[in-house]
Amino acid sequence: MSATAQGDDAAVAIATRVAQVRAHVAATARSHGRDPGEVAIVAVAKTHPPEALRAAVAAGLRDLGENQVQELVAKRPHVDGAVWGAVWHLVGPLQRNKVAQVAGTGVLVHTLDRRSLADALSRRARERGELQRVLVQVNVAGDPAKHGCSLAEAGELVTYARGLPSLRVEGMMTIPPLPAPGEDPDGSARPHFAALRALRDEVRSQHPEVVHLSMGMSADVDAAIAEGATLVRLGTAVFGERGDGPWRGDGR
Ligand SMILES: *Cc1c(COP(=O)(O)O)cnc(C)c1O
């Protein structure tokens, strides 16, 4: 089979999955009395080539997520140059030395978890004359091996970040611990999602722009929607199984 025919097959498979995922997310939202329009799907594309992202946009998704800056920056020109209207999300950790590559470039950063990163993002965005949109990542479980600020620190970090000239805090994000073997992922994640929602509600009562709840991946999206997710981060459900490593644009 030619490379083009393979690409067409992949695009058809993605279009099919996108339709299924959108229907599932909408039905789940309705079953919890929510407006499906409140829940956006962020298609998390790590390891997949730009063709796959273009197929997801062509199939009607708008929000594209990467968990590594390098991968986002490598793919972005191949997507933005070919399809219109994609919105980029960084859903993985951001190191200070990579801040300049994203700040002020229209990427919604889901992973603000410390003051020094807020300072660096704001400074770089300001140099570009742009506003940097962020979500505060919260380590609800308090797992020391994981990224994110603690539940107790989150309110203070939001207040700090709001005080910086070029940051706009639009919500909160969390990644729950992996379920134990045999445990139901929705059941194990749900209390973490509920805790993030309660925190968001509290912060939002003082800062009305803090609206988003980025929570839910392919295995626990139902619990996330039940608890009020506005951004669900779906990789496997949209693109299928992941490849071996990041896409670097070097012919892989
Ligand atoms: C990869 C990734 C996802 C998507 O995971 P799936 O289980 O494939 O849906 C969501 N969020 C983050 C932070 C990720 O790195």
mmCIF file of C-alpha atoms and ligand atoms in Angstrom:
data_model
loop_
_atom_site.group_PDB
_atom_site.id
_atom_site.type_symbol
_atom_site.label_atom_id
_atom_site.label_comp_id
_atom_site.label_asym_id
_atom_site.label_seq_id
_atom_site.Cartn_x
_atom_site.Cartn_y
_atom_site.Cartn_z
ATOM 1 C CA MET A 1 0.000 0.000 0.000
ATOM 2 C CA SER A 2 1.278 3.495 -0.784
ATOM 3 C CA ALA A 3 2.129 5.937 1.973
ATOM 4 C CA THR A 4 -0.785 8.116 0.887
ATOM 5 C CA ALA A 5 -3.286 5.279 1.063
ATOM 6 C CA GLN A 6 -1.993 4.403 4.547
ATOM 7 C CA GLY A 7 -2.385 8.031 5.566
ATOM 8 C CA ASP A 8 -5.941 8.053 4.217
ATOM 9 C CA ASP A 9 -6.773 4.920 6.218
ATOM 10 C CA ALA A 10 -5.359 6.517 9.365
ATOM 11 C CA ALA A 11 -7.385 9.667 8.739
ATOM 12 C CA VAL A 12 -10.581 7.655 8.287
ATOM 13 C CA ALA A 13 -9.892 5.745 11.523
ATOM 14 C CA ILE A 14 -9.357 9.027 13.386
ATOM 15 C CA ALA A 15 -12.519 10.567 11.913
ATOM 16 C CA THR A 16 -14.478 7.508 13.057
ATOM 17 C CA ARG A 17 -13.055 7.684 16.569
ATOM 18 C CA VAL A 18 -13.637 11.443 16.771
ATOM 19 C CA ALA A 19 -17.303 10.948 15.913
ATOM 20 C CA GLN A 20 -17.615 8.196 18.543
ATOM 21 C CA VAL A 21 -15.799 10.170 21.211
ATOM 22 C CA ARG A 22 -17.820 13.330 20.597
ATOM 23 C CA ALA A 23 -21.061 11.357 20.802
ATOM 24 C CA HIS A 24 -19.911 9.658 23.999
ATOM 25 C CA VAL A 25 -18.827 12.906 25.657
ATOM 26 C CA ALA A 26 -22.084 14.622 24.678
ATOM 27 C CA ALA A 27 -24.234 11.725 25.919
ATOM 28 C CA THR A 28 -22.313 11.534 29.192
ATOM 29 C CA ALA A 29 -22.697 15.282 29.720
ATOM 30 C CA ARG A 30 -26.444 15.094 29.085
ATOM 31 C CA SER A 31 -26.816 12.134 31.427
ATOM 32 C CA HIS A 32 -25.451 14.378 34.192
ATOM 33 C CA GLY A 33 -27.742 17.243 33.270
ATOM 34 C CA ARG A 34 -24.933 19.191 31.613
ATOM 35 C CA ASP A 35 -24.861 21.073 28.326
ATOM 36 C CA PRO A 36 -22.516 19.119 25.996
ATOM 37 C CA GLY A 37 -21.230 22.456 24.735
ATOM 38 C CA GLU A 38 -19.567 22.986 28.128
ATOM 39 C CA VAL A 39 -17.191 20.051 27.631
ATOM 40 C CA ALA A 40 -14.394 20.494 25.081
ATOM 41 C CA ILE A 41 -12.238 17.602 23.935
ATOM 42 C CA VAL A 42 -8.499 18.285 23.947
ATOM 43 C CA ALA A 43 -6.999 15.732 21.543
ATOM 44 C CA VAL A 44 -3.703 14.751 23.198
ATOM 45 C CA ALA A 45 -1.471 13.779 20.295
ATOM 46 C CA LYS A 46 1.878 12.759 21.803
ATOM 47 C CA THR A 47 3.812 10.335 19.554
ATOM 48 C CA HIS A 48 1.375 10.819 16.641
ATOM 49 C CA PRO A 49 2.464 12.584 13.433
ATOM 50 C CA PRO A 50 1.054 15.943 12.257
ATOM 51 C CA GLU A 51 -1.133 14.119 9.706
ATOM 52 C CA ALA A 52 -3.042 12.608 12.602
ATOM 53 C CA LEU A 53 -3.600 16.014 14.182
ATOM 54 C CA ARG A 54 -4.788 17.438 10.884
ATOM 55 C CA ALA A 55 -7.207 14.541 10.583
ATOM 56 C CA ALA A 56 -8.586 15.273 14.061
ATOM 57 C CA VAL A 57 -9.109 18.938 13.154
ATOM 58 C CA ALA A 58 -10.678 17.997 9.834
ATOM 59 C CA ALA A 59 -13.032 15.708 11.764
ATOM 60 C CA GLY A 60 -14.214 18.642 13.840
ATOM 61 C CA LEU A 61 -11.935 18.912 16.867
ATOM 62 C CA ARG A 62 -10.283 22.224 17.523
ATOM 63 C CA ASP A 63 -8.208 21.723 20.656
ATOM 64 C CA LEU A 64 -4.881 19.883 20.307
ATOM 65 C CA GLY A 65 -2.722 18.890 23.270
ATOM 66 C CA GLU A 66 0.884 17.825 23.659
ATOM 67 C CA ASN A 67 2.695 16.820 26.827
ATOM 68 C CA GLN A 68 6.147 17.937 25.652
ATOM 69 C CA VAL A 69 7.124 21.388 24.449
ATOM 70 C CA GLN A 70 9.513 19.939 21.892
ATOM 71 C CA GLU A 71 6.805 17.844 20.280
ATOM 72 C CA LEU A 72 4.321 20.709 20.260
ATOM 73 C CA VAL A 73 6.800 23.063 18.638
ATOM 74 C CA ALA A 74 7.854 20.423 16.077
ATOM 75 C CA LYS A 75 4.301 19.668 14.945
ATOM 76 C CA ARG A 76 2.658 23.033 15.169
ATOM 77 C CA PRO A 77 3.825 24.494 11.833
ATOM 78 C CA HIS A 78 2.718 21.311 10.021
ATOM 79 C CA VAL A 79 -0.767 21.724 11.454
ATOM 80 C CA ASP A 80 -1.308 25.488 11.587
ATOM 81 C CA GLY A 81 0.071 25.812 8.062
ATOM 82 C CA ALA A 82 -2.459 23.320 6.728
ATOM 83 C CA VAL A 83 -5.709 23.569 8.692
ATOM 84 C CA TRP A 84 -7.374 26.578 10.172
ATOM 85 C CA GLY A 85 -8.364 27.269 13.757
ATOM 86 C CA ALA A 86 -6.425 24.786 15.913
ATOM 87 C CA VAL A 87 -5.952 25.822 19.553
ATOM 88 C CA TRP A 88 -2.872 24.368 21.259
ATOM 89 C CA HIS A 89 -2.625 23.069 24.804
ATOM 90 C CA LEU A 90 0.463 22.072 26.780
ATOM 91 C CA VAL A 91 -0.671 19.360 29.198
ATOM 92 C CA GLY A 92 2.742 18.156 30.418
ATOM 93 C CA PRO A 93 5.344 19.724 32.695
ATOM 94 C CA LEU A 94 7.048 22.931 31.593
ATOM 95 C CA GLN A 95 10.714 23.533 32.437
ATOM 96 C CA ARG A 96 12.009 27.051 32.767
ATOM 97 C CA ASN A 97 14.422 26.660 29.858
ATOM 98 C CA LYS A 98 11.475 25.903 27.532
ATOM 99 C CA VAL A 99 9.261 28.774 28.640
ATOM 100 C CA ALA A 100 10.391 31.064 25.816
ATOM 101 C CA GLN A 101 9.156 28.517 23.264
ATOM 102 C CA VAL A 102 5.555 28.708 24.435
ATOM 103 C CA ALA A 103 4.919 31.917 26.393
ATOM 104 C CA GLY A 104 2.820 34.382 24.453
ATOM 105 C CA THR A 105 2.353 32.067 21.466
ATOM 106 C CA GLY A 106 -1.311 31.263 22.085
ATOM 107 C CA VAL A 107 -0.774 27.945 23.889
ATOM 108 C CA LEU A 108 -3.003 27.258 26.908
ATOM 109 C CA VAL A 109 -0.592 25.921 29.550
ATOM 110 C CA HIS A 110 -2.365 23.433 31.862
ATOM 111 C CA THR A 111 0.588 22.892 34.166
ATOM 112 C CA LEU A 112 1.385 26.013 36.150
ATOM 113 C CA ASP A 113 2.424 24.683 39.551
ATOM 114 C CA ARG A 114 4.922 27.162 41.045
ATOM 115 C CA ARG A 115 5.617 30.849 41.370
ATOM 116 C CA SER A 116 8.927 30.817 39.507
ATOM 117 C CA LEU A 117 7.184 29.374 36.461
ATOM 118 C CA ALA A 118 4.426 31.988 36.705
ATOM 119 C CA ASP A 119 7.095 34.718 36.800
ATOM 120 C CA ALA A 120 8.909 33.324 33.774
ATOM 121 C CA LEU A 121 5.712 32.857 31.722
ATOM 122 C CA SER A 122 4.458 36.331 32.492
ATOM 123 C CA ARG A 123 7.812 37.946 31.730
ATOM 124 C CA ARG A 124 8.196 36.226 28.359
ATOM 125 C CA ALA A 125 4.575 36.806 27.353
ATOM 126 C CA ARG A 126 4.931 40.464 28.224
ATOM 127 C CA GLU A 127 8.031 40.774 26.046
ATOM 128 C CA ARG A 128 5.887 39.535 23.181
ATOM 129 C CA GLY A 129 3.050 41.891 24.082
ATOM 130 C CA GLU A 130 0.743 38.922 24.608
ATOM 131 C CA LEU A 131 -1.311 37.467 27.412
ATOM 132 C CA GLN A 132 -0.456 33.940 28.609
ATOM 133 C CA ARG A 133 -3.453 31.768 29.511
ATOM 134 C CA VAL A 134 -2.775 29.162 32.197
ATOM 135 C CA LEU A 135 -4.435 26.562 34.361
ATOM 136 C CA VAL A 136 -3.049 25.754 37.792
ATOM 137 C CA GLN A 137 -2.102 22.083 38.100
ATOM 138 C CA VAL A 138 -3.084 20.618 41.434
ATOM 139 C CA ASN A 139 -1.663 17.403 42.864
ATOM 140 C CA VAL A 140 -4.883 16.477 44.647
ATOM 141 C CA ALA A 141 -3.493 13.202 45.989
ATOM 142 C CA GLY A 142 -0.431 14.923 47.432
ATOM 143 C CA ASP A 143 1.806 12.356 45.747
ATOM 144 C CA PRO A 144 5.378 13.691 46.148
ATOM 145 C CA ALA A 145 6.460 11.969 42.921
ATOM 146 C CA LYS A 146 3.930 13.940 40.872
ATOM 147 C CA HIS A 147 3.819 17.458 39.475
ATOM 148 C CA GLY A 148 1.334 20.027 40.671
ATOM 149 C CA CYS A 149 0.930 22.238 43.719
ATOM 150 C CA SER A 150 -0.933 20.944 46.753
ATOM 151 C CA LEU A 151 -4.618 21.629 47.385
ATOM 152 C CA ALA A 152 -3.537 23.913 50.220
ATOM 153 C CA GLU A 153 -1.164 25.957 48.013
ATOM 154 C CA ALA A 154 -3.457 26.319 45.017
ATOM 155 C CA GLY A 155 -5.482 29.336 46.152
ATOM 156 C CA GLU A 156 -2.327 31.265 46.959
ATOM 157 C CA LEU A 157 -0.741 30.380 43.617
ATOM 158 C CA VAL A 158 -3.850 31.586 41.778
ATOM 159 C CA THR A 159 -3.743 34.871 43.684
ATOM 160 C CA TYR A 160 -0.028 35.253 42.964
ATOM 161 C CA ALA A 161 -0.385 34.465 39.252
ATOM 162 C CA ARG A 162 -3.353 36.826 38.866
ATOM 163 C CA GLY A 163 -1.165 39.601 40.205
ATOM 164 C CA LEU A 164 1.325 39.222 37.347
ATOM 165 C CA PRO A 165 0.817 41.541 34.403
ATOM 166 C CA SER A 166 0.652 39.085 31.526
ATOM 167 C CA LEU A 167 -0.891 35.929 32.987
ATOM 168 C CA ARG A 168 -4.523 34.994 32.919
ATOM 169 C CA VAL A 169 -5.532 32.086 35.173
ATOM 170 C CA GLU A 170 -8.526 30.395 33.586
ATOM 171 C CA GLY A 171 -8.921 27.246 35.646
ATOM 172 C CA MET A 172 -7.375 24.182 37.207
ATOM 173 C CA MET A 173 -6.059 20.833 36.091
ATOM 174 C CA THR A 174 -5.346 17.532 37.785
ATOM 175 C CA ILE A 175 -4.057 14.048 36.984
ATOM 176 C CA PRO A 176 -5.330 11.449 39.454
ATOM 177 C CA PRO A 177 -3.122 8.569 40.627
ATOM 178 C CA LEU A 178 -3.178 5.436 38.483
ATOM 179 C CA PRO A 179 -5.848 2.993 39.655
ATOM 180 C CA ALA A 180 -4.668 -0.163 41.384
ATOM 181 C CA PRO A 181 -4.699 -3.284 39.162
ATOM 182 C CA GLY A 182 -8.309 -4.360 38.695
ATOM 183 C CA GLU A 183 -9.679 -1.153 40.183
ATOM 184 C CA ASP A 184 -12.272 0.804 38.183
ATOM 185 C CA PRO A 185 -10.502 3.937 36.832
ATOM 186 C CA ASP A 186 -13.632 6.095 37.014
ATOM 187 C CA GLY A 187 -14.312 5.074 40.595
ATOM 188 C CA SER A 188 -10.763 5.625 41.745
ATOM 189 C CA ALA A 189 -10.429 9.020 40.007
ATOM 190 C CA ARG A 190 -13.773 10.486 40.976
ATOM 191 C CA PRO A 191 -12.918 11.737 44.502
ATOM 192 C CA HIS A 192 -9.879 13.544 43.069
ATOM 193 C CA PHE A 193 -12.046 15.222 40.444
ATOM 194 C CA ALA A 194 -14.629 16.156 43.075
ATOM 195 C CA ALA A 195 -11.914 17.737 45.226
ATOM 196 C CA LEU A 196 -10.616 19.803 42.302
ATOM 197 C CA ARG A 197 -14.117 20.951 41.513
ATOM 198 C CA ALA A 198 -14.712 22.044 45.116
ATOM 199 C CA LEU A 199 -11.454 23.969 45.055
ATOM 200 C CA ARG A 200 -12.331 25.603 41.722
ATOM 201 C CA ASP A 201 -15.752 26.615 43.061
ATOM 202 C CA GLU A 202 -14.145 28.220 46.085
ATOM 203 C CA VAL A 203 -11.528 30.098 44.038
ATOM 204 C CA ARG A 204 -14.070 31.084 41.408
ATOM 205 C CA SER A 205 -16.282 32.760 44.000
ATOM 206 C CA GLN A 206 -13.495 35.346 44.345
ATOM 207 C CA HIS A 207 -11.969 35.185 40.864
ATOM 208 C CA PRO A 208 -14.765 34.664 38.315
ATOM 209 C CA GLU A 209 -12.352 34.027 35.411
ATOM 210 C CA VAL A 210 -11.167 30.759 36.996
ATOM 211 C CA VAL A 211 -13.702 28.533 35.245
ATOM 212 C CA HIS A 212 -12.015 25.591 33.582
ATOM 213 C CA LEU A 213 -11.595 22.133 35.019
ATOM 214 C CA SER A 214 -9.088 20.155 32.941
ATOM 215 C CA MET A 215 -9.608 16.606 34.090
ATOM 216 C CA GLY A 216 -10.387 13.209 32.601
ATOM 217 C CA MET A 217 -8.359 11.050 30.232
ATOM 218 C CA SER A 218 -9.549 8.159 28.060
ATOM 219 C CA ALA A 219 -9.985 5.745 30.995
ATOM 220 C CA ASP A 220 -11.710 8.084 33.467
ATOM 221 C CA VAL A 221 -13.500 10.620 31.278
ATOM 222 C CA ASP A 222 -16.953 9.623 32.520
ATOM 223 C CA ALA A 223 -16.118 10.423 36.150
ATOM 224 C CA ALA A 224 -14.541 13.707 35.061
ATOM 225 C CA ILE A 225 -17.631 14.812 33.139
ATOM 226 C CA ALA A 226 -19.818 13.795 36.075
ATOM 227 C CA GLU A 227 -17.725 16.069 38.304
ATOM 228 C CA GLY A 228 -17.842 19.073 36.000
ATOM 229 C CA ALA A 229 -14.865 18.790 33.632
ATOM 230 C CA THR A 230 -14.838 21.508 30.954
ATOM 231 C CA LEU A 231 -11.688 20.222 29.193
ATOM 232 C CA VAL A 232 -11.223 16.479 28.842
ATOM 233 C CA ARG A 233 -7.778 15.371 27.655
ATOM 234 C CA LEU A 234 -8.206 12.399 25.364
ATOM 235 C CA GLY A 235 -5.326 10.675 23.609
ATOM 236 C CA THR A 236 -5.962 6.997 22.970
ATOM 237 C CA ALA A 237 -9.693 7.489 22.480
ATOM 238 C CA VAL A 238 -9.027 9.896 19.601
ATOM 239 C CA PHE A 239 -5.789 8.663 18.022
ATOM 240 C CA GLY A 240 -5.599 4.981 19.016
ATOM 241 C CA GLU A 241 -2.544 3.370 20.575
ATOM 242 C CA ARG A 242 0.506 5.565 21.003
ATOM 243 C CA GLY A 243 3.806 5.043 19.182
ATOM 244 C CA ASP A 244 7.136 4.314 20.852
ATOM 245 C CA GLY A 245 8.344 7.844 21.427
ATOM 246 C CA PRO A 246 7.878 11.511 20.689
ATOM 247 C CA TRP A 247 7.444 12.662 17.087
ATOM 248 C CA ARG A 248 10.527 14.656 16.135
ATOM 249 C CA GLY A 249 9.867 15.390 12.519
ATOM 250 C CA ASP A 250 12.911 13.409 11.419
ATOM 251 C CA GLY A 251 11.042 11.008 9.196
ATOM 252 C CA ARG A 252 9.647 8.746 11.900
HETATM 253 C C1 LIG B 1 -1.216 11.427 27.377
HETATM 254 C C2 LIG B 1 -1.990 12.321 28.261
HETATM 255 C C3 LIG B 1 -3.394 12.328 28.233
HETATM 256 C C4 LIG B 1 -4.210 11.401 27.348
HETATM 257 O O1 LIG B 1 -4.125 10.082 27.802
HETATM 258 P P1 LIG B 1 -5.081 8.917 27.236
HETATM 259 O O2 LIG B 1 -5.151 7.963 28.352
HETATM 260 O O3 LIG B 1 -4.399 8.362 26.038
HETATM 261 O O4 LIG B 1 -6.387 9.541 26.919
HETATM 262 C C5 LIG B 1 -4.042 13.216 29.066
HETATM 263 N N1 LIG B 1 -3.380 14.059 29.878
HETATM 264 C C6 LIG B 1 -2.030 14.079 29.934
HETATM 265 C C7 LIG B 1 -1.359 15.016 30.871
HETATM 266 C C8 LIG B 1 -1.295 13.211 29.129
HETATM 267 O O5 LIG B 1 0.043 13.244 29.173
#
